[in-house]
């Protein structure tokens, strides 16, 4: 029986460690395709166009929206971010799980369109540790860090919309938990209806 691909949405405060977890998860397991978003923010040192993001202008981003090329998009601290449609639809139709690392407004747009999406929220072990990680990453100015922490306060209100929280204290454990959550989701009866029906029919024919 062919497995159907699941959309997994991973959100969490900036600096909680989503990117780090996704990198480790996809290095360890071949099962997952990571969607690459489009964004209007500038690349950080070490980021490459087409690897972490597709870095586009405001005009290009607005064109993508108009052409229905994004399955969701949102504004985040002065910039646009969005998920290209084609990659996600292609992977799902091939039975491959797709992970979207996106913020909360986008997550809710996905949940509306794909009711069986699994929504994960990555949490830091404490707020002080979140600030330490943001500062330690060294990629944003103090002003932008303050804006991202304010955004974290706003996003914290919406955590109950998610199916699971993952606390990123020990990185290896967080990676395993994400993997286990996704693998468990595949075992839900609703995702195995065809198999259940086959066994029912076989039982009737015994
Ligand atoms: P996000 O993608 O959620 O914004 P990052 O993955 O960029 O966060 O992580 C933010 C910072 O925290 C990075 O410097 C990263 O190396 C560090 N970090 C991530 N996970 C852990 C962890 N489990 N323990 C300590 N530091 C971590
Ligand atoms: P960063 O600038 O730190 O890479 O990302 C900022 C925020 O934007 C993070 O919360 C990240 O998850 C979110 N984000 C990244 N890509 C997308 C996307 O395609 N759509 C939405 N809605 N949010 C995204």
mmCIF file of C-alpha atoms and ligand atoms in Angstrom:
data_model
loop_
_atom_site.group_PDB
_atom_site.id
_atom_site.type_symbol
_atom_site.label_atom_id
_atom_site.label_comp_id
_atom_site.label_asym_id
_atom_site.label_seq_id
_atom_site.Cartn_x
_atom_site.Cartn_y
_atom_site.Cartn_z
ATOM 1 C CA UNK A 1 0.000 0.000 0.000
ATOM 2 C CA UNK A 2 1.389 3.390 -0.978
ATOM 3 C CA UNK A 3 1.681 5.918 1.860
ATOM 4 C CA UNK A 4 0.172 9.322 1.326
ATOM 5 C CA UNK A 5 2.443 12.286 1.965
ATOM 6 C CA UNK A 6 1.652 14.480 4.958
ATOM 7 C CA UNK A 7 2.217 18.213 5.261
ATOM 8 C CA UNK A 8 4.073 18.954 8.473
ATOM 9 C CA UNK A 9 4.095 22.575 9.586
ATOM 10 C CA UNK A 10 6.899 23.552 11.946
ATOM 11 C CA UNK A 11 6.576 26.922 13.657
ATOM 12 C CA UNK A 12 8.203 28.455 16.690
ATOM 13 C CA UNK A 13 9.668 31.679 17.940
ATOM 14 C CA UNK A 14 12.587 33.075 16.026
ATOM 15 C CA UNK A 15 15.708 31.606 17.642
ATOM 16 C CA UNK A 16 13.945 28.536 19.095
ATOM 17 C CA UNK A 17 15.996 26.335 16.786
ATOM 18 C CA UNK A 18 13.610 25.342 13.954
ATOM 19 C CA UNK A 19 16.261 25.671 11.264
ATOM 20 C CA UNK A 20 18.799 23.733 13.322
ATOM 21 C CA UNK A 21 16.321 20.915 13.995
ATOM 22 C CA UNK A 22 15.275 20.717 10.318
ATOM 23 C CA UNK A 23 18.882 20.532 9.175
ATOM 24 C CA UNK A 24 19.660 17.703 11.608
ATOM 25 C CA UNK A 25 16.396 15.879 10.825
ATOM 26 C CA UNK A 26 16.899 15.893 7.064
ATOM 27 C CA UNK A 27 20.576 14.916 7.484
ATOM 28 C CA UNK A 28 19.538 11.896 9.575
ATOM 29 C CA UNK A 29 16.424 10.760 7.698
ATOM 30 C CA UNK A 30 15.755 10.630 3.951
ATOM 31 C CA UNK A 31 11.987 10.565 4.455
ATOM 32 C CA UNK A 32 11.322 14.285 4.372
ATOM 33 C CA UNK A 33 11.288 17.003 1.750
ATOM 34 C CA UNK A 34 11.860 20.484 3.108
ATOM 35 C CA UNK A 35 9.933 23.218 1.313
ATOM 36 C CA UNK A 36 12.049 26.235 0.372
ATOM 37 C CA UNK A 37 10.178 29.484 0.925
ATOM 38 C CA UNK A 38 10.348 32.725 -0.989
ATOM 39 C CA UNK A 39 11.221 35.802 1.055
ATOM 40 C CA UNK A 40 11.916 39.485 0.547
ATOM 41 C CA UNK A 41 14.444 39.633 3.408
ATOM 42 C CA UNK A 42 18.159 39.788 2.658
ATOM 43 C CA UNK A 43 20.266 36.618 2.849
ATOM 44 C CA UNK A 44 22.246 36.125 6.063
ATOM 45 C CA UNK A 45 25.952 35.387 5.723
ATOM 46 C CA UNK A 46 26.245 31.793 4.536
ATOM 47 C CA UNK A 47 22.703 31.606 3.147
ATOM 48 C CA UNK A 48 22.379 30.781 -0.541
ATOM 49 C CA UNK A 49 19.605 31.626 -2.960
ATOM 50 C CA UNK A 50 17.629 28.434 -3.641
ATOM 51 C CA UNK A 51 19.004 26.608 -0.570
ATOM 52 C CA UNK A 52 17.662 28.335 2.574
ATOM 53 C CA UNK A 53 15.245 30.591 0.672
ATOM 54 C CA UNK A 54 14.467 31.991 -2.732
ATOM 55 C CA UNK A 55 15.449 35.601 -2.120
ATOM 56 C CA UNK A 56 13.177 37.813 -4.224
ATOM 57 C CA UNK A 57 12.242 41.485 -4.593
ATOM 58 C CA UNK A 58 8.923 42.896 -3.396
ATOM 59 C CA UNK A 59 7.738 43.031 -7.027
ATOM 60 C CA UNK A 60 8.651 39.394 -7.660
ATOM 61 C CA UNK A 61 6.897 38.355 -4.468
ATOM 62 C CA UNK A 62 3.732 40.224 -5.372
ATOM 63 C CA UNK A 63 3.803 38.600 -8.814
ATOM 64 C CA UNK A 64 3.990 35.148 -7.162
ATOM 65 C CA UNK A 65 0.924 35.992 -5.065
ATOM 66 C CA UNK A 66 -1.003 37.217 -8.102
ATOM 67 C CA UNK A 67 -0.212 34.100 -10.126
ATOM 68 C CA UNK A 68 -1.425 31.854 -7.276
ATOM 69 C CA UNK A 69 2.100 30.482 -7.038
ATOM 70 C CA UNK A 70 2.092 30.378 -3.222
ATOM 71 C CA UNK A 71 -0.031 28.112 -0.996
ATOM 72 C CA UNK A 72 0.290 30.593 1.862
ATOM 73 C CA UNK A 73 2.109 33.808 2.610
ATOM 74 C CA UNK A 74 2.495 36.233 5.478
ATOM 75 C CA UNK A 75 4.278 39.358 6.630
ATOM 76 C CA UNK A 76 6.915 38.907 9.334
ATOM 77 C CA UNK A 77 8.936 41.787 10.873
ATOM 78 C CA UNK A 78 8.955 44.044 7.772
ATOM 79 C CA UNK A 79 9.209 41.283 5.140
ATOM 80 C CA UNK A 80 7.100 38.879 3.136
ATOM 81 C CA UNK A 81 7.502 35.095 3.344
ATOM 82 C CA UNK A 82 5.598 32.462 1.339
ATOM 83 C CA UNK A 83 5.513 28.776 0.370
ATOM 84 C CA UNK A 84 5.771 27.946 -3.358
ATOM 85 C CA UNK A 85 2.837 25.773 -4.422
ATOM 86 C CA UNK A 86 4.370 23.469 -7.012
ATOM 87 C CA UNK A 87 7.030 21.795 -4.830
ATOM 88 C CA UNK A 88 4.519 20.936 -2.095
ATOM 89 C CA UNK A 89 1.900 19.561 -4.488
ATOM 90 C CA UNK A 90 4.487 17.505 -6.435
ATOM 91 C CA UNK A 91 5.938 15.894 -3.277
ATOM 92 C CA UNK A 92 2.542 15.090 -1.769
ATOM 93 C CA UNK A 93 1.396 13.459 -4.996
ATOM 94 C CA UNK A 94 4.572 11.323 -4.911
ATOM 95 C CA UNK A 95 3.711 10.183 -1.374
ATOM 96 C CA UNK A 96 6.548 12.165 0.197
ATOM 97 C CA UNK A 97 6.113 14.063 3.481
ATOM 98 C CA UNK A 98 6.751 17.784 3.123
ATOM 99 C CA UNK A 99 7.895 20.006 5.968
ATOM 100 C CA UNK A 100 7.059 23.704 5.942
ATOM 101 C CA UNK A 101 9.016 25.799 8.424
ATOM 102 C CA UNK A 102 6.703 28.812 8.602
ATOM 103 C CA UNK A 103 5.259 31.283 11.074
ATOM 104 C CA UNK A 104 1.877 31.122 12.699
ATOM 105 C CA UNK A 105 -0.330 33.053 10.226
ATOM 106 C CA UNK A 106 0.899 30.826 7.408
ATOM 107 C CA UNK A 107 0.380 27.728 9.563
ATOM 108 C CA UNK A 108 -3.285 28.607 10.024
ATOM 109 C CA UNK A 109 -3.715 29.149 6.268
ATOM 110 C CA UNK A 110 -2.278 25.666 5.682
ATOM 111 C CA UNK A 111 -4.590 24.094 8.277
ATOM 112 C CA UNK A 112 -7.596 25.579 6.457
ATOM 113 C CA UNK A 113 -6.537 24.120 3.109
ATOM 114 C CA UNK A 114 -5.075 20.812 4.303
ATOM 115 C CA UNK A 115 -7.112 19.613 7.292
ATOM 116 C CA UNK A 116 -4.866 16.638 7.874
ATOM 117 C CA UNK A 117 -1.678 18.717 8.120
ATOM 118 C CA UNK A 118 0.280 18.103 11.334
ATOM 119 C CA UNK A 119 1.221 21.311 13.154
ATOM 120 C CA UNK A 120 4.300 21.383 15.439
ATOM 121 C CA UNK A 121 5.451 24.280 17.561
ATOM 122 C CA UNK A 122 9.116 24.358 18.616
ATOM 123 C CA UNK A 123 9.674 25.934 22.039
ATOM 124 C CA UNK A 124 12.899 27.002 23.745
ATOM 125 C CA UNK A 125 13.445 25.613 27.266
ATOM 126 C CA UNK A 126 13.015 29.182 28.629
ATOM 127 C CA UNK A 127 12.495 32.746 27.410
ATOM 128 C CA UNK A 128 15.981 33.753 28.630
ATOM 129 C CA UNK A 129 17.486 30.929 26.560
ATOM 130 C CA UNK A 130 15.512 32.145 23.536
ATOM 131 C CA UNK A 131 17.064 35.594 23.859
ATOM 132 C CA UNK A 132 20.525 34.051 24.341
ATOM 133 C CA UNK A 133 20.129 31.998 21.170
ATOM 134 C CA UNK A 134 18.940 34.967 19.135
ATOM 135 C CA UNK A 135 21.875 37.041 20.366
ATOM 136 C CA UNK A 136 24.311 34.144 20.007
ATOM 137 C CA UNK A 137 23.272 33.547 16.381
ATOM 138 C CA UNK A 138 24.611 37.025 15.687
ATOM 139 C CA UNK A 139 22.609 37.512 12.491
ATOM 140 C CA UNK A 140 20.281 40.326 13.537
ATOM 141 C CA UNK A 141 20.773 43.788 15.012
ATOM 142 C CA UNK A 142 19.615 44.454 18.579
ATOM 143 C CA UNK A 143 16.659 46.337 17.121
ATOM 144 C CA UNK A 144 15.531 43.414 14.975
ATOM 145 C CA UNK A 145 16.083 41.010 17.902
ATOM 146 C CA UNK A 146 13.765 43.184 20.002
ATOM 147 C CA UNK A 147 11.154 43.095 17.192
ATOM 148 C CA UNK A 148 11.444 39.314 16.938
ATOM 149 C CA UNK A 149 11.015 38.920 20.711
ATOM 150 C CA UNK A 150 7.904 41.106 20.525
ATOM 151 C CA UNK A 151 6.648 38.911 17.709
ATOM 152 C CA UNK A 152 7.309 35.868 19.945
ATOM 153 C CA UNK A 153 5.025 37.374 22.627
ATOM 154 C CA UNK A 154 2.295 37.798 19.992
ATOM 155 C CA UNK A 155 2.772 34.295 18.566
ATOM 156 C CA UNK A 156 2.710 32.707 22.038
ATOM 157 C CA UNK A 157 -1.035 33.416 22.133
ATOM 158 C CA UNK A 158 -1.649 31.008 19.237
ATOM 159 C CA UNK A 159 0.265 27.937 20.403
ATOM 160 C CA UNK A 160 -2.898 26.005 21.297
ATOM 161 C CA UNK A 161 -3.794 25.905 17.590
ATOM 162 C CA UNK A 162 -0.942 23.434 17.114
ATOM 163 C CA UNK A 163 -1.130 19.650 17.472
ATOM 164 C CA UNK A 164 2.197 19.223 19.319
ATOM 165 C CA UNK A 165 4.896 21.223 21.047
ATOM 166 C CA UNK A 166 8.540 20.150 20.879
ATOM 167 C CA UNK A 167 10.905 21.589 23.484
ATOM 168 C CA UNK A 168 14.300 22.154 21.916
ATOM 169 C CA UNK A 169 16.595 21.752 24.905
ATOM 170 C CA UNK A 170 18.701 18.807 23.806
ATOM 171 C CA UNK A 171 18.934 19.006 20.016
ATOM 172 C CA UNK A 172 19.169 15.255 19.350
ATOM 173 C CA UNK A 173 16.116 14.591 21.479
ATOM 174 C CA UNK A 174 14.110 17.302 19.733
ATOM 175 C CA UNK A 175 15.030 15.817 16.341
ATOM 176 C CA UNK A 176 13.893 12.351 17.467
ATOM 177 C CA UNK A 177 10.636 13.750 18.817
ATOM 178 C CA UNK A 178 9.825 15.465 15.519
ATOM 179 C CA UNK A 179 10.553 12.227 13.636
ATOM 180 C CA UNK A 180 8.393 10.195 16.039
ATOM 181 C CA UNK A 181 5.470 12.603 15.822
ATOM 182 C CA UNK A 182 5.466 12.420 12.021
ATOM 183 C CA UNK A 183 5.827 8.638 11.937
ATOM 184 C CA UNK A 184 3.006 8.276 14.482
ATOM 185 C CA UNK A 185 0.774 10.490 12.351
ATOM 186 C CA UNK A 186 1.114 7.947 9.538
ATOM 187 C CA UNK A 187 -0.450 5.331 11.821
ATOM 188 C CA UNK A 188 -3.745 7.171 12.328
ATOM 189 C CA UNK A 189 -6.758 5.172 11.038
ATOM 190 C CA UNK A 190 -7.795 8.170 8.920
ATOM 191 C CA UNK A 191 -4.522 7.894 6.989
ATOM 192 C CA UNK A 192 -4.891 4.132 6.480
ATOM 193 C CA UNK A 193 -8.495 3.871 5.348
ATOM 194 C CA UNK A 194 -7.666 1.858 2.257
ATOM 195 C CA UNK A 195 -5.786 -0.785 4.257
ATOM 196 C CA UNK A 196 -8.539 -0.953 6.876
ATOM 197 C CA UNK A 197 -11.150 -1.492 4.159
ATOM 198 C CA UNK A 198 -9.034 -4.226 2.551
ATOM 199 C CA UNK A 199 -8.734 -6.152 5.818
ATOM 200 C CA UNK A 200 -12.474 -5.749 6.437
ATOM 201 C CA UNK A 201 -13.224 -7.190 3.007
ATOM 202 C CA UNK A 202 -10.753 -10.021 3.535
ATOM 203 C CA UNK A 203 -12.371 -10.853 6.881
ATOM 204 C CA UNK A 204 -15.751 -11.030 5.222
ATOM 205 C CA UNK A 205 -14.405 -13.359 2.554
ATOM 206 C CA UNK A 206 -12.625 -15.763 4.946
HETATM 207 P P1 LIG B 1 15.174 29.448 14.213
HETATM 208 O O1 LIG B 1 15.332 28.758 12.891
HETATM 209 O O2 LIG B 1 14.054 28.880 15.030
HETATM 210 O O3 LIG B 1 15.085 30.946 14.134
HETATM 211 P P2 LIG B 1 17.957 28.612 14.616
HETATM 212 O O4 LIG B 1 17.880 27.200 14.160
HETATM 213 O O5 LIG B 1 18.613 29.609 13.728
HETATM 214 O O6 LIG B 1 16.499 29.138 15.069
HETATM 215 O O7 LIG B 1 18.681 28.593 16.049
HETATM 216 C C1 LIG B 1 18.949 29.787 16.768
HETATM 217 C C2 LIG B 1 20.296 29.669 17.488
HETATM 218 O O8 LIG B 1 20.172 28.710 18.553
HETATM 219 C C3 LIG B 1 21.415 29.184 16.581
HETATM 220 O O9 LIG B 1 22.590 29.897 16.881
HETATM 221 C C4 LIG B 1 21.540 27.699 16.934
HETATM 222 O O10 LIG B 1 22.855 27.238 16.727
HETATM 223 C C5 LIG B 1 21.156 27.667 18.406
HETATM 224 N N1 LIG B 1 20.507 26.405 18.816
HETATM 225 C C6 LIG B 1 19.582 25.686 18.136
HETATM 226 N N2 LIG B 1 19.197 24.586 18.829
HETATM 227 C C7 LIG B 1 19.889 24.612 19.993
HETATM 228 C C8 LIG B 1 19.938 23.743 21.139
HETATM 229 N N3 LIG B 1 19.188 22.634 21.244
HETATM 230 N N4 LIG B 1 20.769 24.084 22.143
HETATM 231 C C9 LIG B 1 21.532 25.213 22.073
HETATM 232 N N5 LIG B 1 21.550 26.072 21.012
HETATM 233 C C10 LIG B 1 20.727 25.781 19.989
HETATM 234 P P1 LIG B 2 13.799 33.994 9.266
HETATM 235 O O1 LIG B 2 13.890 35.395 8.742
HETATM 236 O O2 LIG B 2 14.322 33.883 10.697
HETATM 237 O O3 LIG B 2 14.420 32.976 8.339
HETATM 238 O O4 LIG B 2 12.235 33.614 9.338
HETATM 239 C C1 LIG B 2 11.347 34.452 10.016
HETATM 240 C C2 LIG B 2 10.045 33.745 10.223
HETATM 241 O O5 LIG B 2 9.407 33.521 8.967
HETATM 242 C C3 LIG B 2 10.192 32.366 10.880
HETATM 243 O O6 LIG B 2 9.164 32.259 11.877
HETATM 244 C C4 LIG B 2 9.944 31.420 9.748
HETATM 245 O O7 LIG B 2 9.388 30.195 10.203
HETATM 246 C C5 LIG B 2 8.930 32.187 8.929
HETATM 247 N N1 LIG B 2 8.833 31.738 7.543
HETATM 248 C C6 LIG B 2 9.823 31.259 6.749
HETATM 249 N N2 LIG B 2 9.329 30.921 5.548
HETATM 250 C C7 LIG B 2 7.997 31.166 5.581
HETATM 251 C C8 LIG B 2 6.929 30.991 4.642
HETATM 252 O O8 LIG B 2 7.084 30.520 3.522
HETATM 253 N N3 LIG B 2 5.690 31.367 5.055
HETATM 254 C C9 LIG B 2 5.454 31.884 6.280
HETATM 255 N N4 LIG B 2 4.187 32.189 6.578
HETATM 256 N N5 LIG B 2 6.420 32.048 7.193
HETATM 257 C C10 LIG B 2 7.683 31.692 6.843
#
